mmCIF file of C-alpha atoms in Angstrom:
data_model
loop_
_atom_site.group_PDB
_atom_site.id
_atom_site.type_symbol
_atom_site.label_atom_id
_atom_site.label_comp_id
_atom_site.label_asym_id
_atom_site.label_seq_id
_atom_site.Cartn_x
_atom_site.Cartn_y
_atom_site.Cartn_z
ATOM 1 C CA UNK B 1 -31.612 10.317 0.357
ATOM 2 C CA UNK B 2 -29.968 9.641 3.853
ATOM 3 C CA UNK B 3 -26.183 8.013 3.328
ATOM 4 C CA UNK B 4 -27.130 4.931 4.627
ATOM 5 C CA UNK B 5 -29.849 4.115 1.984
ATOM 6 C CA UNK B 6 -27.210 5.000 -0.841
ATOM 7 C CA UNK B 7 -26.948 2.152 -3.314
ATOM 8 C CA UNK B 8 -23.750 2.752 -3.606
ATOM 9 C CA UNK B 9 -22.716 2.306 -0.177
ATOM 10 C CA UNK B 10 -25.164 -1.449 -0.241
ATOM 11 C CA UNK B 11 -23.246 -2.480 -3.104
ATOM 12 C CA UNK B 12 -20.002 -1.859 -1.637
ATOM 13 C CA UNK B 13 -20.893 -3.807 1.782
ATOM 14 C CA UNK B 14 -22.580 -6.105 -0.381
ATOM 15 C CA UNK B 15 -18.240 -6.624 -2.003
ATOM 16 C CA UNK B 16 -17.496 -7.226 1.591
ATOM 17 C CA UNK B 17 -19.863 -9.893 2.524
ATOM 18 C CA UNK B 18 -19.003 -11.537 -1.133
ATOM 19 C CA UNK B 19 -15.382 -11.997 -0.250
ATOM 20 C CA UNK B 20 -14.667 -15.593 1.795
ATOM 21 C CA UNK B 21 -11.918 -17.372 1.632
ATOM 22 C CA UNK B 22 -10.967 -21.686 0.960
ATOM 23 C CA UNK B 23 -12.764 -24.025 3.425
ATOM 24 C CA UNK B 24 -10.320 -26.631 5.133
ATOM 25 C CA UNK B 25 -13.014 -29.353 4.028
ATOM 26 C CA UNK B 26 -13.126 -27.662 0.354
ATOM 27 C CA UNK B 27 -9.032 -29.158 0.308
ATOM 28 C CA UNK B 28 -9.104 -32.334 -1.374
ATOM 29 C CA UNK B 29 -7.289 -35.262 0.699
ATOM 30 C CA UNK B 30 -4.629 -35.989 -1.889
ATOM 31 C CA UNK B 31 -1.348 -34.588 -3.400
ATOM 32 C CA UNK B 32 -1.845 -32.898 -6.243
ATOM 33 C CA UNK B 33 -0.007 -31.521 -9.683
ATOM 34 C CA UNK B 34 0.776 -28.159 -10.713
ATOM 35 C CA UNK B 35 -1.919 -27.991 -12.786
ATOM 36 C CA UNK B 36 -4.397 -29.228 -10.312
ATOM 37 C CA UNK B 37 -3.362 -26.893 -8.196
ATOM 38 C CA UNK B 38 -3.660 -24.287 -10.362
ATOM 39 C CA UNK B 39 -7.198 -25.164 -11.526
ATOM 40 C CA UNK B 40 -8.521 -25.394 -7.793
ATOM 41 C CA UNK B 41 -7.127 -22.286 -7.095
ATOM 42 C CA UNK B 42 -8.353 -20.465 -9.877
ATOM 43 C CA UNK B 43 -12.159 -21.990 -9.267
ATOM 44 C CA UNK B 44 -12.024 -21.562 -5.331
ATOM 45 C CA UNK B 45 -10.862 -18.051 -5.178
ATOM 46 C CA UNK B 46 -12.794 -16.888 -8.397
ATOM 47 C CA UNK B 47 -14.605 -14.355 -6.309
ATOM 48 C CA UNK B 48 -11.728 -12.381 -5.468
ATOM 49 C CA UNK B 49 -10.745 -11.729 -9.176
ATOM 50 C CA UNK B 50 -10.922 -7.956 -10.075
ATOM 51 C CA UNK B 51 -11.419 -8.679 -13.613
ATOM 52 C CA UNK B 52 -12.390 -11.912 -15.230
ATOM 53 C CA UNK B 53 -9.061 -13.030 -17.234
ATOM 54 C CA UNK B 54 -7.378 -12.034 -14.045
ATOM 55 C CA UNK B 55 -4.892 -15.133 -13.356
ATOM 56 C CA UNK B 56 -4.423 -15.939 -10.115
ATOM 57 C CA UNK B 57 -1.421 -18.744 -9.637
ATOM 58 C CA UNK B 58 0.432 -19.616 -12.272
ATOM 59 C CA UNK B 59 3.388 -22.032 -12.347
ATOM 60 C CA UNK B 60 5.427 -19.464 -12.756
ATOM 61 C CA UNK B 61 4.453 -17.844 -9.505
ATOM 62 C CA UNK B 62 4.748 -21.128 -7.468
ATOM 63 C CA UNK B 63 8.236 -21.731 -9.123
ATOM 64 C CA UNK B 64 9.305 -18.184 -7.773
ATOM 65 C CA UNK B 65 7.445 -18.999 -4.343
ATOM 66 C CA UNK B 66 9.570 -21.951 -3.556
ATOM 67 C CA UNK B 67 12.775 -20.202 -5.202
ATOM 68 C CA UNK B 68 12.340 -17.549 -2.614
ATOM 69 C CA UNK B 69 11.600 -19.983 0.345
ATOM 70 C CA UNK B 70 7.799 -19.635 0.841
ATOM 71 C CA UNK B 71 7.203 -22.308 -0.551
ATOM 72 C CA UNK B 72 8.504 -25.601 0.517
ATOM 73 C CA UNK B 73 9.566 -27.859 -2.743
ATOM 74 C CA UNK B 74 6.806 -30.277 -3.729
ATOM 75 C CA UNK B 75 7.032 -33.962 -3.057
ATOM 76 C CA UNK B 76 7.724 -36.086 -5.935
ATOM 77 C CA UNK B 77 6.046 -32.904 -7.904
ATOM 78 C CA UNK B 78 3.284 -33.526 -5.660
ATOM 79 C CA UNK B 79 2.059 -30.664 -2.982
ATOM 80 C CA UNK B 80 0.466 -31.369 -0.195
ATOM 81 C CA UNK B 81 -2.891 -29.558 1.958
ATOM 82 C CA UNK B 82 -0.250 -27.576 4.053
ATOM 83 C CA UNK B 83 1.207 -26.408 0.527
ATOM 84 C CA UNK B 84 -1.788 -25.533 -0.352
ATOM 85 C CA UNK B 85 -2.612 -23.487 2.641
ATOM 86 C CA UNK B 86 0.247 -21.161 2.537
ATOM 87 C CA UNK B 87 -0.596 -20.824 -1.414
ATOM 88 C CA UNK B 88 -3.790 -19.473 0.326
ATOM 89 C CA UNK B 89 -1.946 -17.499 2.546
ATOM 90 C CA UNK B 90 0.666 -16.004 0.088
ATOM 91 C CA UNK B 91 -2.172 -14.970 -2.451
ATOM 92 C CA UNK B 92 -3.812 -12.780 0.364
ATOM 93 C CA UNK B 93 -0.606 -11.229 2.127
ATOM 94 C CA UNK B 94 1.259 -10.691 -1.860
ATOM 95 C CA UNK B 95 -1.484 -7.848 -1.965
ATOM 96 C CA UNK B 96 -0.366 -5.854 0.998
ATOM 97 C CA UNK B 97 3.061 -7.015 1.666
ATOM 98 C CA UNK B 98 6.337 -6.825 -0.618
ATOM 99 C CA UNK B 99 7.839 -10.585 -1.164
ATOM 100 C CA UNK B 100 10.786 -10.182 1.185
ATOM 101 C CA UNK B 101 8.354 -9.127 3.924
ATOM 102 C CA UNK B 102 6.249 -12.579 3.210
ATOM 103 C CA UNK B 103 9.276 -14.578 2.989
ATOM 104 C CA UNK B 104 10.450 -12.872 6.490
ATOM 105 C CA UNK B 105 7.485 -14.362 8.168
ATOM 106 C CA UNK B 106 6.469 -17.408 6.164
ATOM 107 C CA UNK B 107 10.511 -18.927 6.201
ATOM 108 C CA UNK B 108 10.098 -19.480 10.237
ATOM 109 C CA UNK B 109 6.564 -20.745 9.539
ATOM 110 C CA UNK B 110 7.176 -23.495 7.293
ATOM 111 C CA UNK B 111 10.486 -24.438 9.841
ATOM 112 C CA UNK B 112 8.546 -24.993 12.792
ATOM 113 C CA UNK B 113 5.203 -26.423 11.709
ATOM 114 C CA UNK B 114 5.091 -27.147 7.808
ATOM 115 C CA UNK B 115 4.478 -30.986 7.618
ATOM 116 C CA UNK B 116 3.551 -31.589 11.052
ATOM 117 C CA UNK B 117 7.265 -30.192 12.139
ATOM 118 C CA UNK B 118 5.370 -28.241 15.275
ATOM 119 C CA UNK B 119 2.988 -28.810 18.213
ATOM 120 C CA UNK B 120 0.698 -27.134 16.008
ATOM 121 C CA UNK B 121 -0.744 -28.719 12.890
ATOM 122 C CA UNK B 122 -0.897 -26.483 9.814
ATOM 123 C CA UNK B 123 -4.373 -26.499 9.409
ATOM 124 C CA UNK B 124 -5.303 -25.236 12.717
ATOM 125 C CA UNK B 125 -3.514 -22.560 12.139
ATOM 126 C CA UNK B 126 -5.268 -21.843 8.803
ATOM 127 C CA UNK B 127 -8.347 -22.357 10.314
ATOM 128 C CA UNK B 128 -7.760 -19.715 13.520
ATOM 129 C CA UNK B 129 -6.302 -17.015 11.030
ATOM 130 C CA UNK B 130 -9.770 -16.923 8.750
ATOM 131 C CA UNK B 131 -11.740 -17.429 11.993
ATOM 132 C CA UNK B 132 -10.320 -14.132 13.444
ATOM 133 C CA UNK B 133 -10.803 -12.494 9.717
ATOM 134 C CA UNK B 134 -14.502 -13.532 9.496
ATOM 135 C CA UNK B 135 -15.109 -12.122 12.813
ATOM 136 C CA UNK B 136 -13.805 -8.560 11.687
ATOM 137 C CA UNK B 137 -15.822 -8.800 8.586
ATOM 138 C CA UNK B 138 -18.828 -6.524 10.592
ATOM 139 C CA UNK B 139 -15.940 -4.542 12.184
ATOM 140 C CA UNK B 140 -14.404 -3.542 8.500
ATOM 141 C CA UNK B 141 -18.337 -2.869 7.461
ATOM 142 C CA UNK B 142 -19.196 -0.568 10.053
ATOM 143 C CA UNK B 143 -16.095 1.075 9.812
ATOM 144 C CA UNK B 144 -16.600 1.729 5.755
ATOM 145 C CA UNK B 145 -20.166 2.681 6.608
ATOM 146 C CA UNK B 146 -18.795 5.255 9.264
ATOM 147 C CA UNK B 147 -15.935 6.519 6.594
ATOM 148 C CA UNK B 148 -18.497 6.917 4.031
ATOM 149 C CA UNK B 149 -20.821 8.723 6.465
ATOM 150 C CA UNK B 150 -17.565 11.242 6.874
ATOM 151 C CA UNK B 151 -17.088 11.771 3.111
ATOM 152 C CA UNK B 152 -20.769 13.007 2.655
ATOM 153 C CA UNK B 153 -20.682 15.868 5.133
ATOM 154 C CA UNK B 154 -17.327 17.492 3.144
ATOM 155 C CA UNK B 155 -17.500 19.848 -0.009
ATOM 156 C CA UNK B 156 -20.689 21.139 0.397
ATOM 157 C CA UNK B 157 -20.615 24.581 -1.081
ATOM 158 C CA UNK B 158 -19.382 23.048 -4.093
ATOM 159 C CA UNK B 159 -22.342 23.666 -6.491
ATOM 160 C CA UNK B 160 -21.941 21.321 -9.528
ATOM 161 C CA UNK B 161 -23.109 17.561 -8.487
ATOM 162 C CA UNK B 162 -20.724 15.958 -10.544
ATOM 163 C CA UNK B 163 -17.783 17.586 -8.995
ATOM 164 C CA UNK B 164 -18.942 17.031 -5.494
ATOM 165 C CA UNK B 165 -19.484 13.569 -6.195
ATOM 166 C CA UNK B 166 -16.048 13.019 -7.831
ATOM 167 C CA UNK B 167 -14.660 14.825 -4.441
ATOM 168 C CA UNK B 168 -15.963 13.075 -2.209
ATOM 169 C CA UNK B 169 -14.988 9.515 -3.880
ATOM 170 C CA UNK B 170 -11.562 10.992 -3.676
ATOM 171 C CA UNK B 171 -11.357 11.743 -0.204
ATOM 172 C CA UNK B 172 -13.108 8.015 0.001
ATOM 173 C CA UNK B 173 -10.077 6.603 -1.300
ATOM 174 C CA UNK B 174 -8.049 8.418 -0.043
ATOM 175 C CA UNK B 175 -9.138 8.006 3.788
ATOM 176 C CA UNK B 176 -9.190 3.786 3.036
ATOM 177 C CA UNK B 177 -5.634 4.336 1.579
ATOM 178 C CA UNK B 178 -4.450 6.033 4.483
ATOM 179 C CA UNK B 179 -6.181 2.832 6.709
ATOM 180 C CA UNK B 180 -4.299 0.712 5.140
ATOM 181 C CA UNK B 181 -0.976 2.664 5.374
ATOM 182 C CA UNK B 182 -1.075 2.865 9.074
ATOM 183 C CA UNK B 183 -1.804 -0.699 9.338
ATOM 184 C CA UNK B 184 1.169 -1.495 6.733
ATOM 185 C CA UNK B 185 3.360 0.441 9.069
ATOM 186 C CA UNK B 186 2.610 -1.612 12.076
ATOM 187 C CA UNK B 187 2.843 -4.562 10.376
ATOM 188 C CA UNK B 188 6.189 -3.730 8.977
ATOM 189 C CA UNK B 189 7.802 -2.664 12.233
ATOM 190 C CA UNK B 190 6.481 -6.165 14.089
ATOM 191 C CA UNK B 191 8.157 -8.204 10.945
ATOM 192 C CA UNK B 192 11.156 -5.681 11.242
ATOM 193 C CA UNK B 193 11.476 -6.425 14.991
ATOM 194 C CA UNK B 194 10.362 -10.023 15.383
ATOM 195 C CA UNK B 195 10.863 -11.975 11.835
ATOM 196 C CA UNK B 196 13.439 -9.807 9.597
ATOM 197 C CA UNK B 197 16.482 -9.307 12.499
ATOM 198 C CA UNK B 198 17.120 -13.585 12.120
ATOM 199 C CA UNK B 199 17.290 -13.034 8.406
ATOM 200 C CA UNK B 200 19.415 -9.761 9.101
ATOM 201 C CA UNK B 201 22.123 -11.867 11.452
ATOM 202 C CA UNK B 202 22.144 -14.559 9.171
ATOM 203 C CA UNK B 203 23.462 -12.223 6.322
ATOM 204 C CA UNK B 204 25.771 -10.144 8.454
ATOM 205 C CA UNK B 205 27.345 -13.530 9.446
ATOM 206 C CA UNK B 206 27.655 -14.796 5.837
ATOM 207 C CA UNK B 207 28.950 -11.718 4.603
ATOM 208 C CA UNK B 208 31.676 -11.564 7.604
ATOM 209 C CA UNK B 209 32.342 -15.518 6.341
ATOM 210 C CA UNK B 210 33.079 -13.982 2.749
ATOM 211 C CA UNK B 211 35.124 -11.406 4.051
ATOM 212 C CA UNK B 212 37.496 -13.847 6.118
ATOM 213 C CA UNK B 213 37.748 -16.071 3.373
ATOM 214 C CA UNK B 214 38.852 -13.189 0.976
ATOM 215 C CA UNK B 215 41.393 -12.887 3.581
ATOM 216 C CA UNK B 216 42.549 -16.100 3.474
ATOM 217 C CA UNK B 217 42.814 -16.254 -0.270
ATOM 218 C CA UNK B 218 44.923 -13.042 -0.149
ATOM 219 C CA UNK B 219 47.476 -14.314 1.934
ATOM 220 C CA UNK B 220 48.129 -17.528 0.253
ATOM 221 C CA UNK B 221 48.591 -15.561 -3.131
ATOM 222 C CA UNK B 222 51.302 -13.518 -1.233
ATOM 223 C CA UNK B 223 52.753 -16.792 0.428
ATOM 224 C CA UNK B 224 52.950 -17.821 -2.924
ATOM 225 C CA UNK B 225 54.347 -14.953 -4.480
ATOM 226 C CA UNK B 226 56.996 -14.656 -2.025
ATOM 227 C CA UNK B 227 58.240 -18.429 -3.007
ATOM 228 C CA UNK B 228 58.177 -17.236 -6.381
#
């Protein structure tokens, strides 16, 4: 059987194609509750699910979202389409970025365009970052195609099928793994260089604030001693 009429290979391009994302028409056009929220999540982004009892949002998670500033608070427990775009947004980046990282670039987001705040309106912006991701859907196909290719040319004096098999799923995963870890890297050292070195200043200036202040403190307990 030639590697490109593997079933196994059909069914995983057949994963790729399955995987879409939230429609900006699919939004309804009103505020909603936490538990709407959570139920339209849970329905629209179904497909994604690894296994069924999966959850996807929880209040709990939103809670912690707008604790940790990436997620602005709701109105009047009410949260609006842009809220629900970076809920979008934070379920797809949580996956390959740590919460600090998404907080480093979603903080400066929601300052300059959540709620109509920018030039920009949120939902354009939605709307150009899928549009770029659908278009690199047949990029990421033909590049698992070409990786899978790779894989079947490698352990082939190995006699017993099984083991070959199991090797060459191995070096599968390990070759995507490795994708994704150089792209991890770059996308650490742009948020390292052009988000995180705001958040950076803004700590070294608080903690020089404490410092000075602990200064102050310590020499009115002395001025006070010494009147003692």
């Amino acid at each position: 059987m030639a590697w490109e009429d593997s079933e196994e290979l059909r069914e995983l391009l057949g994963r790729l194609k399955e995987i879409s994302y939230v429609q900006p028409d699919e939004l309804p056009n009103i505020d909603l509750y936490m538990d709407q929220v959570t139920t339209f999540m849970d329905f629209h982004l179904a497909s994604s699910k690894r296994y069924d009892e999966d959850k996807l949002l929880t209040k709990t998670m939103i809670n912690n979202y707008t604790k940790n500033e990436l997620l602005p608070s709701p109105n009047k427990k009410k949260y609006s389409k842009d809220h629900m775009y970076l809920l979008i947004l934070i379920y797809y980046l949580k996956s390959v970025l740590s919460i600090t990282d998404i907080q480093s670039i979603l903080k400066p987001l929601n300052e300059r365009f959540f709620a109509g705040a920018g030039e920009v309106p949120f939902e354009k912006i939605y709307e150009e970052i899928f549009a770029i991701q659908k278009a690199q859907s047949d990029v990421v196909a033909k590049d698992l195609a070409r990786k899978w290719k790779a894989v079947q040319g490698t352990y082939e004096d190995v006699k017993d099928k099984g083991q070959q098999d199991f090797l060459r799923k191995f070096s599968l995963i390990c070759m995507l793994s490795f994708d994704v870890y150089m792209k991890k890297q770059v996308i650490e050292q742009i948020i390292d260089k052009e988000f995180a070195p705001r958040e950076a200043e803004a700590s070294e200036k608080e903690e020089k604030s404490e410092k000075a202040k602990k200064k102050e403190e310590k020499k009115e307990e002395k001025k006070a001693e010494k009147k003692k």
